[in-house]
């Protein structure tokens, strides 16, 4: 019996439909997401990490029957179920008028058994599925959701990490400690994929001269599926069972084994399920070995040699590169590659030298490391960076691989990242948009003319909704900080002080992302006296909420967090600076819509950044270096136009890190003190900051229709998956 049937058997008849919803993450981007499951049992809902399957399994039958007798609940459920049925058939309700879905007109060659296969080492769909670390995974999750909304046939291919990504705990000295929770896979919203005899579908792979059996789980994401490969089977060697143990955990050997399972295992799995992708999209390079496996399949039916077959593979492959930092990431030593793949390359008709050359930036250098990015670029017909600026950097960075091209001719284009609007817009805001933008869908995405109607939203209503989201964030932050102080055993007065932490009337900044030195999480405190003068200003105070993890191996990143924790305790700052531990999608959904202003100031260059886009969707403003998506999105204002945010530092900063820090910190202080705080505190008789609100509207209007994942997936479809014949477009098209 499948898990969903088991759950249905338990539920009272009027609630049986909840099981279908619980096993499809579609529910997580409906407006009912806040209350649908939580009303059943709020505290259990918290305790089980917002996992609806675990909730429904754990709630006592008596309580379920109470809910089953509540006519209001049943009405809402019926309404949602009918939306769900329409969605499964037709996708986005914005497309309801148009019965022939857009995607099938643009790309008739794609279908559920000939889909786009989207490979990524992490997927961030929802906080209840801890298979993501940050931006890369959330982007992958948002892509699957938009593909589902738009009707682009897409299957995700990833790994089921039994221990997921680590949880962050800060000890009494502010030092980050990591712990991994074991996923109870049988209580997650996923099904083990079985064959017609009820046996788990397994594929086999040779790793370290041993056969490894891999089973497959399926997660339903609206009309997209995510397939997760899992080596934790009792018939595998204990070492092999742990291959899919931790995301980014383990040594190079484990990470190489993960890359083999994801790439080679992923392609074998698709074929075992009778899925023959039209397009292989590598989001990040971790799945690049998969393209070798595709070549291997083609070779079996062909007399051609590897080069000729590789040319065929390139017709079907797309690679999105992310890291702007050169080859340092995702590389392996040649002898490690040899010990894992020495038995594989003869099947491809390749010698050791030929094979290693596929991953070497300088093919004549036998000591070069084997780079997954180089392999992906060599085997992909089309490649892109994730913002126009990032595309330029990638072309410079990888020019050596294209000796016949000038920098401008390097065939790496750009498609700017976007975010899934329905996931990242707080229901309080999408409700307002629905009222004033004139449509019945909570998130019309790529239609700029609709969004120009944000001007019609009355200032006081926009401000009131925004203020509610901010109060909610402050209440949440206090709860989290109180719990953290309790668990660290802090003194009673420290815990009581939480009641004074943050003030809804005060200009609130947010900063949430990985703490790695290049992101410069403590730029605001570069000059402590100046920071105190600005934050603790008697009439125009400023407060800030931080969140984010450091990589387990990154002691420098952990020291940054530790220093931030000191500022949280500093007598002049203690009510103004907060840190929320264990940043994840649940925290992001409260933090990003709740801030007035989002800070982003990595050392340049950065790839894209997406948090600021989520902030803009909810009416918050951005203050960021002119880099990544912001270099494209920023509108300075003037000439009758209202600016949509602020820029930190210069467009072409000093190249050495110390002067760049100095310049950018000065610029940030100057902006906060002389521009941002005065504007925020400038109120009319009704207490409204009219000019600030005008900027909020300019920001929503200029960002929402473009920096969303519907626009992004549509661009992938038309430019990368099924491009019209002709040379590869190098720069991205404008909206
Ligand atoms: C959006 C998001 C990210 C990505 O942040 P960037 O701004 O792209 O660095 C990371 N983590 C979580 C939880 C997110 O929601």
XYZ file of C-alpha atoms and ligand atoms in Angstrom, residues 132-135 138 424 512-513 519 583-585 588 592 606 609-612 614, ligand 1:
35
model
C 18.915 22.505 0.852
C 21.582 24.776 2.256
C 20.780 28.085 0.613
C 20.337 29.976 -2.621
C 15.888 27.427 -3.186
C 7.669 34.208 -1.284
C 20.135 36.834 6.203
C 22.454 34.554 4.282
C 29.562 38.308 2.206
C 18.181 30.168 9.286
C 15.943 28.170 6.967
C 12.986 28.724 4.648
C 13.093 33.451 5.617
C 12.074 38.840 4.404
C 28.550 37.956 -6.538
C 21.392 37.013 -4.919
C 17.668 36.417 -4.604
C 16.673 37.398 -1.052
C 16.306 41.038 -2.083
C 11.724 38.226 -2.077
C 16.327 32.922 -0.703
C 17.086 32.155 0.294
C 18.488 32.064 0.195
C 19.262 32.728 -0.913
O 19.746 33.961 -0.495
P 20.661 34.888 -1.431
O 20.154 36.254 -1.203
O 20.461 34.442 -2.860
O 22.033 34.690 -0.935
C 19.170 31.353 1.174
N 18.521 30.738 2.181
C 17.180 30.803 2.300
C 16.526 30.100 3.431
C 16.426 31.498 1.354
O 15.097 31.539 1.477
